[in-house]
Short mmCIF file of C-alpha atoms in Angstrom, two decimals:
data_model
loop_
_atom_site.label_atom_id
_atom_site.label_comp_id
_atom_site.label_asym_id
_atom_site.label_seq_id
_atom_site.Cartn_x
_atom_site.Cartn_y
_atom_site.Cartn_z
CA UNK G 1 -141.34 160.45 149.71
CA UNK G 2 -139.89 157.22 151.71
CA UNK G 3 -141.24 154.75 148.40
CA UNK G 4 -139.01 157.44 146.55
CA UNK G 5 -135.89 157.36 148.05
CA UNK G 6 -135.82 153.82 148.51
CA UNK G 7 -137.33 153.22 144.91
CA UNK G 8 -134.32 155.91 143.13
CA UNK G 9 -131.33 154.24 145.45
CA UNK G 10 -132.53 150.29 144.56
CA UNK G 11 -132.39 151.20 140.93
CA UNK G 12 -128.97 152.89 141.45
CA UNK G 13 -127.94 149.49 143.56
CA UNK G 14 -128.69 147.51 141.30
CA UNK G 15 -127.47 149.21 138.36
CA UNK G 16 -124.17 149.18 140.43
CA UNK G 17 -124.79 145.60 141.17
CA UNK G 18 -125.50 144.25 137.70
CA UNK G 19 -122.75 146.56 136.25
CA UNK G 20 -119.92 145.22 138.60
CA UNK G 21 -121.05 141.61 137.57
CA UNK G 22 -121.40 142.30 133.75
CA UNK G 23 -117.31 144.26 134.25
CA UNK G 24 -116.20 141.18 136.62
CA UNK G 25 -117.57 138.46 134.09
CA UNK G 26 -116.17 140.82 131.35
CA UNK G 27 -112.62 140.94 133.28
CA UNK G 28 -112.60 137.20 134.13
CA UNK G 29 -113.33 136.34 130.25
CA UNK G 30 -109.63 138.43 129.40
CA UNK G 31 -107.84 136.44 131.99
CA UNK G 32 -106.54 134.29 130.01
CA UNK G 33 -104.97 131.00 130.41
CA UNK G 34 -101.90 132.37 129.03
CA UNK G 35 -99.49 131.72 132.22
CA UNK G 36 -101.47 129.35 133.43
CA UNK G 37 -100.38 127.07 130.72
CA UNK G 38 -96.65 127.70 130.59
CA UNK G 39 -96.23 127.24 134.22
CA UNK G 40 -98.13 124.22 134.25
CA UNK G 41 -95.68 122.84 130.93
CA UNK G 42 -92.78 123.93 132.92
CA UNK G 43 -93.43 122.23 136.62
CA UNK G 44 -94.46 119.13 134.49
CA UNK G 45 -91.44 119.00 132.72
CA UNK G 46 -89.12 119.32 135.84
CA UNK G 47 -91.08 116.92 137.53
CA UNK G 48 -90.40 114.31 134.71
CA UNK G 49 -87.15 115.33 134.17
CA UNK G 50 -86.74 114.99 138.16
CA UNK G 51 -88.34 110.96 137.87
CA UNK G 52 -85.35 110.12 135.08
CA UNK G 53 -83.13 111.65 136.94
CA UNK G 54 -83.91 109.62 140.50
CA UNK G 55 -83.90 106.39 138.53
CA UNK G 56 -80.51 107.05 136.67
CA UNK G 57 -79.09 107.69 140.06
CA UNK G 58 -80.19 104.84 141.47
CA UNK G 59 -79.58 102.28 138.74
CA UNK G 60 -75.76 104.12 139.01
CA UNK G 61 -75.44 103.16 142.56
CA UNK G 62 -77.03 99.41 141.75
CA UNK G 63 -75.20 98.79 138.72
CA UNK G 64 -71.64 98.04 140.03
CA UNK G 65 -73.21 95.16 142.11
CA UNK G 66 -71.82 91.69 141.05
CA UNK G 67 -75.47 90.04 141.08
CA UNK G 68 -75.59 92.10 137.87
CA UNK G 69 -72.09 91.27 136.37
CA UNK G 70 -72.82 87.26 137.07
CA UNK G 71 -74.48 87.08 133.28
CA UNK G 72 -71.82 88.95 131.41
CA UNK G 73 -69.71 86.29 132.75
CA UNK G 74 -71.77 83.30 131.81
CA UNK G 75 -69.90 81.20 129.34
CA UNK G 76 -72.74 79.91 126.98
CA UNK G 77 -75.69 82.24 125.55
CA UNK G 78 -78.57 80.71 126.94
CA UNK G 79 -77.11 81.03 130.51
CA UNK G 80 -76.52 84.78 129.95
CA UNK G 81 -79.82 84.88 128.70
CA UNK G 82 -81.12 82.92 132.03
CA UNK G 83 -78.88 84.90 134.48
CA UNK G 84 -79.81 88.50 133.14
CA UNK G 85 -83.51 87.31 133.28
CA UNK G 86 -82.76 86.17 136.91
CA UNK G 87 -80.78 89.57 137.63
CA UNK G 88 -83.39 91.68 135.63
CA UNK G 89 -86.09 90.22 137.92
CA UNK G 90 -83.84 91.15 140.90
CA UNK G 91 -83.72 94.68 139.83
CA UNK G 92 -87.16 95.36 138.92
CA UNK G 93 -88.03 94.02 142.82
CA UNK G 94 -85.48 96.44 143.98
CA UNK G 95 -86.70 99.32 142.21
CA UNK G 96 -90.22 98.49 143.61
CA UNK G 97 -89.26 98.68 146.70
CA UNK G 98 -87.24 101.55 146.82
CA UNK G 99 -89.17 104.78 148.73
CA UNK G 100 -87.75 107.39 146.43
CA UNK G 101 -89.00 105.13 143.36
CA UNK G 102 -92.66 104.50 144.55
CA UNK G 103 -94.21 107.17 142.34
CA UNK G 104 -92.69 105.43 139.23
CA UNK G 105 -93.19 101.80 139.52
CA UNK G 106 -91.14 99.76 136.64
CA UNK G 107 -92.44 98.04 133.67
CA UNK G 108 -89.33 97.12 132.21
CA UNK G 109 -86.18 96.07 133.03
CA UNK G 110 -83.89 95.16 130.30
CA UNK G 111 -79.70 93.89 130.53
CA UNK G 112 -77.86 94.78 126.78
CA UNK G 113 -74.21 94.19 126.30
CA UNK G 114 -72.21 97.09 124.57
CA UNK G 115 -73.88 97.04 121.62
CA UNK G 116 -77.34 97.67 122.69
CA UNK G 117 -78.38 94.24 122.31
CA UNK G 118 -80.50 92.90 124.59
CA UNK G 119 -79.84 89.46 127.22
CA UNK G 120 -82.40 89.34 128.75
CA UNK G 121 -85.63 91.17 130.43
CA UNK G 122 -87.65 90.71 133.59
CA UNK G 123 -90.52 88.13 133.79
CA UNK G 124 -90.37 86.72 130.47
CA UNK G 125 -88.00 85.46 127.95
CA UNK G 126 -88.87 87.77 125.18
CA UNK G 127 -86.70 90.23 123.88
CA UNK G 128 -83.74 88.15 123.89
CA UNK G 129 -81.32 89.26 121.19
CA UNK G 130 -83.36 92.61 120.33
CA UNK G 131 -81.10 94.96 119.22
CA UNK G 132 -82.49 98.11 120.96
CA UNK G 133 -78.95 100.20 120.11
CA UNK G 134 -80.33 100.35 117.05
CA UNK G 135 -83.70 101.72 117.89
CA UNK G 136 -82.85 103.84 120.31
CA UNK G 137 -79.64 105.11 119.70
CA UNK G 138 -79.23 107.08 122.87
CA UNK G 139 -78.76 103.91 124.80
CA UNK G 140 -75.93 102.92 122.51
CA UNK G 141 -74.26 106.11 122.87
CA UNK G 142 -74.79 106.63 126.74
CA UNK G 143 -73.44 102.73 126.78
CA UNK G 144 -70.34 103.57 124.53
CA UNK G 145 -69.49 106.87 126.79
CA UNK G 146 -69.83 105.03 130.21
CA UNK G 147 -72.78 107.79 131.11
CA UNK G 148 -76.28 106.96 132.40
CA UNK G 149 -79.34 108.68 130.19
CA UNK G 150 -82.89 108.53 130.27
CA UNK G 151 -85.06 108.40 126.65
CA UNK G 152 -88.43 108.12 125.32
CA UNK G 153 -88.92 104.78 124.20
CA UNK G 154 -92.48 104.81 121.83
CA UNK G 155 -92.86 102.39 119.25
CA UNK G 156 -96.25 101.35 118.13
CA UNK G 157 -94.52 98.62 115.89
CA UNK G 158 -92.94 97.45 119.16
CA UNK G 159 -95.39 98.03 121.50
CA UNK G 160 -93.50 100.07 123.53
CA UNK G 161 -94.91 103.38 125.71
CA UNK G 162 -91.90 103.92 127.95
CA UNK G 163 -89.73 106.31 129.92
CA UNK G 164 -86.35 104.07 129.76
CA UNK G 165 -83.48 104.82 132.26
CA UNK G 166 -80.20 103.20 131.90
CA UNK G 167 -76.89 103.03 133.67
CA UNK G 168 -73.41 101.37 132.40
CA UNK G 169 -72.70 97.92 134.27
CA UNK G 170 -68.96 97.58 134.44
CA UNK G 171 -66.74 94.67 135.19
CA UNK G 172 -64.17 94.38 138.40
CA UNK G 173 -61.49 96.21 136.09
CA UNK G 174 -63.73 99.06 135.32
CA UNK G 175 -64.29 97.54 131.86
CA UNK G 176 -68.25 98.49 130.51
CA UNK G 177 -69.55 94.99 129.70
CA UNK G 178 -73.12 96.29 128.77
CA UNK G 179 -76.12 97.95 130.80
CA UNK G 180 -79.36 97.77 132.21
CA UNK G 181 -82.15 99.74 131.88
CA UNK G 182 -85.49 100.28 133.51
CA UNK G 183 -88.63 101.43 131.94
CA UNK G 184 -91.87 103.27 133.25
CA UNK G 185 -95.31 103.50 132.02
CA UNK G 186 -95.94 106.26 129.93
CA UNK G 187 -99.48 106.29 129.90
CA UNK G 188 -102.18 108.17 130.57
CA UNK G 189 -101.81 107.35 134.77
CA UNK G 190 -97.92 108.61 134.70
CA UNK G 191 -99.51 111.78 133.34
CA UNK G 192 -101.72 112.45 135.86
CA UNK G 193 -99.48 111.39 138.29
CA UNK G 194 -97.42 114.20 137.12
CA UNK G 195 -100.12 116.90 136.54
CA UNK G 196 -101.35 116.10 140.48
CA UNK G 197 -98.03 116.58 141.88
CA UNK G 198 -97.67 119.63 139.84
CA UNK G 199 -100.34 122.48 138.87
CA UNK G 200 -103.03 119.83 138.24
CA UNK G 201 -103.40 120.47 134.71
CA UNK G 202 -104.41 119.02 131.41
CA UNK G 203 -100.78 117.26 130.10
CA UNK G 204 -100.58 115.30 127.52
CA UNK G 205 -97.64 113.38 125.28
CA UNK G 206 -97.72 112.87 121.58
CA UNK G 207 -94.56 111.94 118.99
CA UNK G 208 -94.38 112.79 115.45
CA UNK G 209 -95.13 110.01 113.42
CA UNK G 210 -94.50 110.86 109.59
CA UNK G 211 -96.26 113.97 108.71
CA UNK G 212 -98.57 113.56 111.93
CA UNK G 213 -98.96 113.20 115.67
CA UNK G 214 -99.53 110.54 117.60
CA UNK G 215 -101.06 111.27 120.67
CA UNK G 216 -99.80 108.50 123.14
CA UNK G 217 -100.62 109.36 126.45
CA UNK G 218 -102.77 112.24 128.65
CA UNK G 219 -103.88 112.85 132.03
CA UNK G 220 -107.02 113.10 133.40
CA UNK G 221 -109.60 115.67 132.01
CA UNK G 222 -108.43 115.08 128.78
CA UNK G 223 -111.56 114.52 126.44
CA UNK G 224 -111.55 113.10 122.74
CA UNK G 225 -111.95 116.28 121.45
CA UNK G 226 -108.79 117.74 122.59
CA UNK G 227 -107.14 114.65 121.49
CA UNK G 228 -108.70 115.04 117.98
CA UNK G 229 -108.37 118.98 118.46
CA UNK G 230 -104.22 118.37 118.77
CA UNK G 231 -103.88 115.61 115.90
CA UNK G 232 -105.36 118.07 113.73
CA UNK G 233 -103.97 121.16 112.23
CA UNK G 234 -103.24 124.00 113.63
CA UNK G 235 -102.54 122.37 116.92
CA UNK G 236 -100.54 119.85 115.07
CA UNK G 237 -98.48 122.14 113.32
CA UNK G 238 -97.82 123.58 116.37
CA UNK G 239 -96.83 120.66 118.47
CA UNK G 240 -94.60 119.69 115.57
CA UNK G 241 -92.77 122.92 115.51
CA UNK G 242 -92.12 123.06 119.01
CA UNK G 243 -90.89 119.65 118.66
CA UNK G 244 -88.48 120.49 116.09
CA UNK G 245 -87.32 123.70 117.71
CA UNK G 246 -86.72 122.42 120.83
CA UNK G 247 -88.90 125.88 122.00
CA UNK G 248 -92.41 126.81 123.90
CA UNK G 249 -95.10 127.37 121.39
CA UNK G 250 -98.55 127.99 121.65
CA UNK G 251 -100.40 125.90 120.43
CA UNK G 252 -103.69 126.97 118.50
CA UNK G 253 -107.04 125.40 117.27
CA UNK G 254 -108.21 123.46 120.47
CA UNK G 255 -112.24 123.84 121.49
CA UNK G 256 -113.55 127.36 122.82
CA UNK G 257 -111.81 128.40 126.17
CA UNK G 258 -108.92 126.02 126.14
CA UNK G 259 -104.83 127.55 125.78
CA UNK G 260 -102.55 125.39 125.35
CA UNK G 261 -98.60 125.47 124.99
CA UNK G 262 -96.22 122.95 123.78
CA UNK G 263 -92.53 122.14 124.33
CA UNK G 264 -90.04 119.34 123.26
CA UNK G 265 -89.84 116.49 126.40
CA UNK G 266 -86.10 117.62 127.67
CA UNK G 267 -84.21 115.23 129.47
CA UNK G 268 -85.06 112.31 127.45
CA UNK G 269 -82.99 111.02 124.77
CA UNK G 270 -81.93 114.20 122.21
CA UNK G 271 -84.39 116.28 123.19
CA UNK G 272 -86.62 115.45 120.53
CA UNK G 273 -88.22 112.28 121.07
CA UNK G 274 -91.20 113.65 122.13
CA UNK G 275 -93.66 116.74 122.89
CA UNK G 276 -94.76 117.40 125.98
CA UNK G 277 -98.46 119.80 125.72
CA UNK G 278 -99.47 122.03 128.72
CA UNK G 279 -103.63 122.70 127.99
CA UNK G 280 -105.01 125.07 130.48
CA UNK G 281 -108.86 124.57 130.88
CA UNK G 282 -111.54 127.59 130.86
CA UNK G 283 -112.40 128.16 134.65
CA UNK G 284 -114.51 131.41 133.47
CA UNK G 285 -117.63 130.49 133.98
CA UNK G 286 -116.98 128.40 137.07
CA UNK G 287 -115.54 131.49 138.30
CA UNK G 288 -118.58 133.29 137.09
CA UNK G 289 -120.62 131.52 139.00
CA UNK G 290 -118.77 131.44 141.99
CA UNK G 291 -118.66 135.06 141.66
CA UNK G 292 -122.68 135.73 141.04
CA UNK G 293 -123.79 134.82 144.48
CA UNK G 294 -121.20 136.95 146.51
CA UNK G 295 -122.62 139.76 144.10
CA UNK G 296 -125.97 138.86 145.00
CA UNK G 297 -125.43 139.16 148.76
CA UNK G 298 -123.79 142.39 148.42
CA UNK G 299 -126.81 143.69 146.36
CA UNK G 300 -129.52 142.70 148.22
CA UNK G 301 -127.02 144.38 151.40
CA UNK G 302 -127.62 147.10 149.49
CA UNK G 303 -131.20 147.03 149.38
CA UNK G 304 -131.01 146.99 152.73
CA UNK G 305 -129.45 149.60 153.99
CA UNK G 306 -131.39 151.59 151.35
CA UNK G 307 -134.34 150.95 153.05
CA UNK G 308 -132.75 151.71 156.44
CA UNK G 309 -131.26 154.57 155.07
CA UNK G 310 -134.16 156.22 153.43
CA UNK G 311 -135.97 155.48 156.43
CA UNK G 312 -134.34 157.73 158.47
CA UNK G 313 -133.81 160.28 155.65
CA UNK G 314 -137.27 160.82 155.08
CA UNK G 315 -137.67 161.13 159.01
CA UNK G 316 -134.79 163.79 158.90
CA UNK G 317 -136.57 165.72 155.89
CA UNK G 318 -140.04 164.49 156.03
CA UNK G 319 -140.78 165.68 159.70
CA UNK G 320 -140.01 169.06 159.56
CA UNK G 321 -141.87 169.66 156.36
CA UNK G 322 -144.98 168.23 157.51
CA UNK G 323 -144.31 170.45 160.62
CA UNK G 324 -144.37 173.48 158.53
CA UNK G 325 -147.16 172.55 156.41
CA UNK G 326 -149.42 171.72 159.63
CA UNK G 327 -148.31 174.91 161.22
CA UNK G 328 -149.34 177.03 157.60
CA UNK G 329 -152.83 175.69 157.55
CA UNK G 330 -153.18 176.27 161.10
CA UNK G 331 -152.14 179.88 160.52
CA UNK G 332 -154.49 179.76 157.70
CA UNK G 333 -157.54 178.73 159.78
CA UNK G 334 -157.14 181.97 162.39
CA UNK G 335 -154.02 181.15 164.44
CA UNK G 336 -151.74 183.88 163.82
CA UNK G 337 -149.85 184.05 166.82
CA UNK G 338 -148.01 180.70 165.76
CA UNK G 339 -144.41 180.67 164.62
CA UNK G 340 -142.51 177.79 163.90
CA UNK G 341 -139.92 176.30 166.23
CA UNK G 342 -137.83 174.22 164.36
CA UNK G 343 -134.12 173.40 164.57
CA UNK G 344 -132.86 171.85 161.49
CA UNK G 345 -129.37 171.82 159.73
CA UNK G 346 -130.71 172.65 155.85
CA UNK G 347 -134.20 174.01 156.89
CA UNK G 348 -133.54 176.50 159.60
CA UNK G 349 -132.94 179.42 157.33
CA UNK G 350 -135.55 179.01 155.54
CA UNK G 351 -138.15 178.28 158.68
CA UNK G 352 -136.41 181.62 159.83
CA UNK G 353 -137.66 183.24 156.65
CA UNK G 354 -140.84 182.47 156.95
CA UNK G 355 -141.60 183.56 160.52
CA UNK G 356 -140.20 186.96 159.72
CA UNK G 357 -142.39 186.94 156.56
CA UNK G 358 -145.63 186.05 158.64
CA UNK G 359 -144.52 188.94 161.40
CA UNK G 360 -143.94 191.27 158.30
CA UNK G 361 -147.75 190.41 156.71
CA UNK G 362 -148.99 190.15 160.33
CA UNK G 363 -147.72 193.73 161.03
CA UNK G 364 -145.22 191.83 164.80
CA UNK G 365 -142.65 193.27 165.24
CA UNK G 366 -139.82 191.55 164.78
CA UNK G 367 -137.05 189.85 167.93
CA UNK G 368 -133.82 190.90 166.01
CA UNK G 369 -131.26 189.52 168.81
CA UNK G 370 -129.68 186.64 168.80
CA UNK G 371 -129.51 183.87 171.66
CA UNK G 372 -126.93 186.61 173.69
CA UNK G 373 -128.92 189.55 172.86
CA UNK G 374 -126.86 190.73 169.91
CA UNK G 375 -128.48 192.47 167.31
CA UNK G 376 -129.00 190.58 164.58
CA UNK G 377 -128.93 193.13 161.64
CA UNK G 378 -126.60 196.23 161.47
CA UNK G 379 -129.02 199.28 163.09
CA UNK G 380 -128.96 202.53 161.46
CA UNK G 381 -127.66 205.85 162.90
CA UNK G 382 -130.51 206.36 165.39
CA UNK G 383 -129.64 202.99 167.00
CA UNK G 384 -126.59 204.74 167.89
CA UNK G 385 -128.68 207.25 170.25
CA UNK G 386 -128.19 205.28 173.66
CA UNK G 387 -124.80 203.88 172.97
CA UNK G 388 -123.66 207.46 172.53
CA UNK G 389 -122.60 208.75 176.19
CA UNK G 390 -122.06 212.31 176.26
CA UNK G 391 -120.01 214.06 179.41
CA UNK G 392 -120.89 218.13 179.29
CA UNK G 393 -118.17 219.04 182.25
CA UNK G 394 -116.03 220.82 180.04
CA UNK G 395 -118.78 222.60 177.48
CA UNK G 396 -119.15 225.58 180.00
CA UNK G 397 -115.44 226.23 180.21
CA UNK G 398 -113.63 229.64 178.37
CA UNK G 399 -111.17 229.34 175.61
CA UNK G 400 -108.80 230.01 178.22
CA UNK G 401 -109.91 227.37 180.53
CA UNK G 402 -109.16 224.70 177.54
CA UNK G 403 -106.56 221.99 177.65
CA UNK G 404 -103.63 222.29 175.36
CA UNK G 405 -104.22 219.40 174.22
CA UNK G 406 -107.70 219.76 173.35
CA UNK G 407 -106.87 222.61 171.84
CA UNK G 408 -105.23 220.73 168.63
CA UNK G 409 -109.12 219.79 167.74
CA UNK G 410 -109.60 223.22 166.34
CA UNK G 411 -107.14 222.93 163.73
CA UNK G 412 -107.89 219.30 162.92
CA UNK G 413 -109.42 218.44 159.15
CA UNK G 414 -113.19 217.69 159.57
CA UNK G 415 -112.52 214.43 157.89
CA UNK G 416 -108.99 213.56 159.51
CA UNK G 417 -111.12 214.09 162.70
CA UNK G 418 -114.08 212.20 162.31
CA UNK G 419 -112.23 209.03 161.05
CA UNK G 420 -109.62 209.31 163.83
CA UNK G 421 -112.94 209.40 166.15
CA UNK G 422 -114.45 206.88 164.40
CA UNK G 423 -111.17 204.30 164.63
CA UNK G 424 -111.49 205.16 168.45
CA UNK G 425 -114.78 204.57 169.12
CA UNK G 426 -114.56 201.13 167.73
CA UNK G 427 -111.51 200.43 169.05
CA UNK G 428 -112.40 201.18 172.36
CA UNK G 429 -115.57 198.97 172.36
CA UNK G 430 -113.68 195.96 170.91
CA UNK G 431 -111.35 196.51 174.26
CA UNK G 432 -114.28 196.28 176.46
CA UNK G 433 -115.78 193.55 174.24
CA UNK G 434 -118.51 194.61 173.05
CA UNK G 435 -119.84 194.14 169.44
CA UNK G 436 -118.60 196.90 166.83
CA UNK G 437 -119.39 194.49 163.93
CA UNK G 438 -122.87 196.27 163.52
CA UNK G 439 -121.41 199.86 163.23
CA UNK G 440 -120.74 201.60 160.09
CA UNK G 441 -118.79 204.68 160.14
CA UNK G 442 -121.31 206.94 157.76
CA UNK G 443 -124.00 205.97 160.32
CA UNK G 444 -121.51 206.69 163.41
CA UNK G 445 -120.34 210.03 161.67
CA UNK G 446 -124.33 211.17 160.83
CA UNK G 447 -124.83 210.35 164.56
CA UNK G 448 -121.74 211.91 165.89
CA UNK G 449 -122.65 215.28 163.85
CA UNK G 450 -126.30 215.57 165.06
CA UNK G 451 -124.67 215.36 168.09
CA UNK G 452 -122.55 217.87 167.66
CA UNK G 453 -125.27 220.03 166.58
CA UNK G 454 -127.57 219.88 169.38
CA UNK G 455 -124.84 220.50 171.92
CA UNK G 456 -123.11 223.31 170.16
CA UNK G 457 -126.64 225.00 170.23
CA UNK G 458 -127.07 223.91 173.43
CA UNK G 459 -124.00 226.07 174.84
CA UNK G 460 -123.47 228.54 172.14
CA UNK G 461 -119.94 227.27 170.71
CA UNK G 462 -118.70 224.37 168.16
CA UNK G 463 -118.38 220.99 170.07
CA UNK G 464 -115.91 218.42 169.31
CA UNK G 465 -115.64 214.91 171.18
CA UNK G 466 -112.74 212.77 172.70
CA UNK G 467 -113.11 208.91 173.35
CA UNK G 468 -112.07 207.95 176.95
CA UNK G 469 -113.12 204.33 178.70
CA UNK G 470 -114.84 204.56 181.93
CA UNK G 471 -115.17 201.10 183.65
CA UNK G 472 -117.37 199.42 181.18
CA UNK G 473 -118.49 202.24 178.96
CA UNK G 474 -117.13 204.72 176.14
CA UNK G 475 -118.00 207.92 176.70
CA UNK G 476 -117.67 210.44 174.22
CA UNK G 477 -115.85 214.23 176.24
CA UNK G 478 -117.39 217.35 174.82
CA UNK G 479 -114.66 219.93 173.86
CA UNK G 480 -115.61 223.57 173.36
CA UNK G 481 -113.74 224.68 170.57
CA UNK G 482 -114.07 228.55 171.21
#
């Protein structure tokens, strides 16, 4: 019976075990990536938006310092060109150095006049007389309304991957005379950068170029085939739209697993210089497999306290029926004295039944009290023969000699009377606490006649009883009722 138990409950712990893995693998597969991905777009953004910002404040607070006026004042071209070189070199140092700039390191730095065109840039005397107001009209128009701005400078015919800040550089009047502006990297370290310091996701960059998208910069985890997954369509056409809307779309069409969501690069420029793409990857089966050997333990748990617990439940069960079965065959072999002493919870009744059916077949009769002596079955109207005490004082006496009040028995109905006795009798043995649960009134009344009987023949008149408690008994007063 033990290789039962335990073999039933394993197959129901395991079914339980392999269901809640098939349901958590099933649950973990409709998690999607689907806030994963905006959140991730969103913190990324911010955090770019947050670099710009730190750099346009601090060019602000740098650009009203005469180091950087000294070229606008230089009388021939070539010495502008040489001093703004000079002064651009001096900035890009500074912006090195500063703490709150370490996480964005400069690539460019660039002095224009109010045009756009440019004087000169750090390190190198190219550039010179590019007019960059043209390409990148924000720059013009922050220079023209005395405002610093931040812009996405990508060219490929340029050679340019940048995140430009620029601040207005005004004279001792207040006069703008031109500005300067400082580019970072945006390449495929500044993204990770960003996706570390963020939700660590997959971020990448892209612009529109003609019909297309030009993917120009991701962060780490990135493969080729989310790269070619996003330049082609639908994920293009859904870059491009969010591009153009200036809203969060989803973007569509990347490799099994991946969700991805795509919003316009705010901050920079108009708004629409480039896309910025959130891709969240597929942790389900990572999670899966973090999640099978937790499962596992917790099964094979299981098993275990299968096996403990069918251990003891076949002890519990087992026990006593190998008791009963030994104790049968020994009653079976010639020992029919035996009876089975067993306490059990769910057997008892039932080894209670059969030692009543082996005194029944054995002709024994039968112990029907209980542990206080209590009957254990209601007893018929003879078992009412020694309860009934019976006081005779007042059989002998004359009609005169009768109380008044026992005189009202006469005229009582037969039944009124016995069912008023009847209530008394019981009452008065619940008072003394005795047991009254094991007397029925048609067995008291058949007893309480035959009484009646016999003692009325006895003395030659009709008998009736009263109840009265003596000490610890109810005894039953015979009336003479002529």
């Amino acid at each position: 019976m033990r290789g039962k138990i335990i073999a039933v409950f394993a197959v129901i712990v395991l079914l339980v075990g392999g269901l809640s893995y098939a349901l958590a693998r099933a649950s973990l597969g409709e998690i999607s990536s689907q806030g994963e991905a905006p959140r991730a777009l969103a913190a990324a953004m911010a955090q770019l938006q947050v670099d710009g910002l730190v750099l346009e404040r601090w060019l602000a607070s740098h650009a009203s310092g005469p180091k950087l006026r000294e070229p606008f004042n230089a009388g021939t071209p070539p010495a502008r060109a040489e001093a703004a070189t000079s002064a651009a070199n001096a900035i890009r140092e500074a912006v090195a150095a500063a703490p709150e700039l370490a996480k964005t390191p400069p690539s460019l730095v660039v002095l224009v006049d109010t045009k756009g065109v440019v004087l000169g840039r750090n390190g190198s005397a190219l550039m010179r007389g590019d007019d960059l107001g043209a390409v990148y009209p924000s720059l013009k128009l922050a220079i023209e309304r005395g405002v610093t701005g931040s812009d996405a400078w990508v060219s490929r015919a340029r050679n340019e991957q940048l995140l430009a800040s620029y601040a207005p550089i005004r004279s001792e009047d207040g006069q703008i005379v031109g500005a300067v502006a400082v580019g970072t990297a945006l390449n495929d370290e500044r993204l990770t950068n960003a996706s570390e310091r963020t939700s660590g996701r997959i971020l990448v960059v892209a612009v529109q170029s003609g019909d297309g998208l030009d993917v120009v910069a991701k962060s780490r985890g990135a493969s080729p085939e989310l790269g070619a997954a996003l330049a082609a369509s639908p994920a293009k056409d859904g870059a491009l739209h969010a591009l153009g809307s200036g809203r969060m779309v989803d973007i569509g069409g990347l490799p099994a697993g991946y969700g991805a969501v795509a919003n316009a690069l705010e901050g920079y420029g108009d708004g629409r210089r480039a896309v910025l793409v959130s891709i969240a990857q597929p942790r389900t089966l990572g999670a899966v497999a973090a999640l099978f050997w937790p499962l596992l333990g917790v099964t094979a748990l299981g098993l275990v306290l299968v096996v403990i617990a069918a251990y003891f439940l076949d002890a519990y069960v087992s026990q006593p029926v190998s008791e009963i079965e030994d104790g049968l065959l020994a009653i079976m072999n010639g020992r029919t004295d035996l009876r089975f002493q067993i306490e059990h919870a769910e057997l008892g009744g039932l080894v209670f039944r059969l030692n009543s059916l082996l005194n029944q077949l054995l002709g024994v009769q039968e112990d029907e009290t209980d542990a206080e002596g209590r009957p254990s079955r209601a007893p018929t109207s003879a078992s009412f023969r020694d309860a009934l005490e019976v006081d005779e004082r007042m059989a002998a006496l004359s009609a005169s000699e009768i109380p008044a009040d026992a005189k009202a028995l006469l005229e009582e109905p037969e039944d009124v009377y016995y069912a008023r006795i009847f209530a008394e009798y019981v009452a008065a043995k619940r008072s003394l606490g005795d047991p009254v649960d094991h007397i029925t009134r048609d067995a008291f009344v058949a007893r309480l006649k035959a009484s009646e009987q016999d003692l009325g023949q006895k003395h030659g008149k009709p008998m009736r009883y009263k109840i009265e408690v003596r000490g610890k008994e109810v005894v039953l007063l015979a009336v003479p009722l002529a």
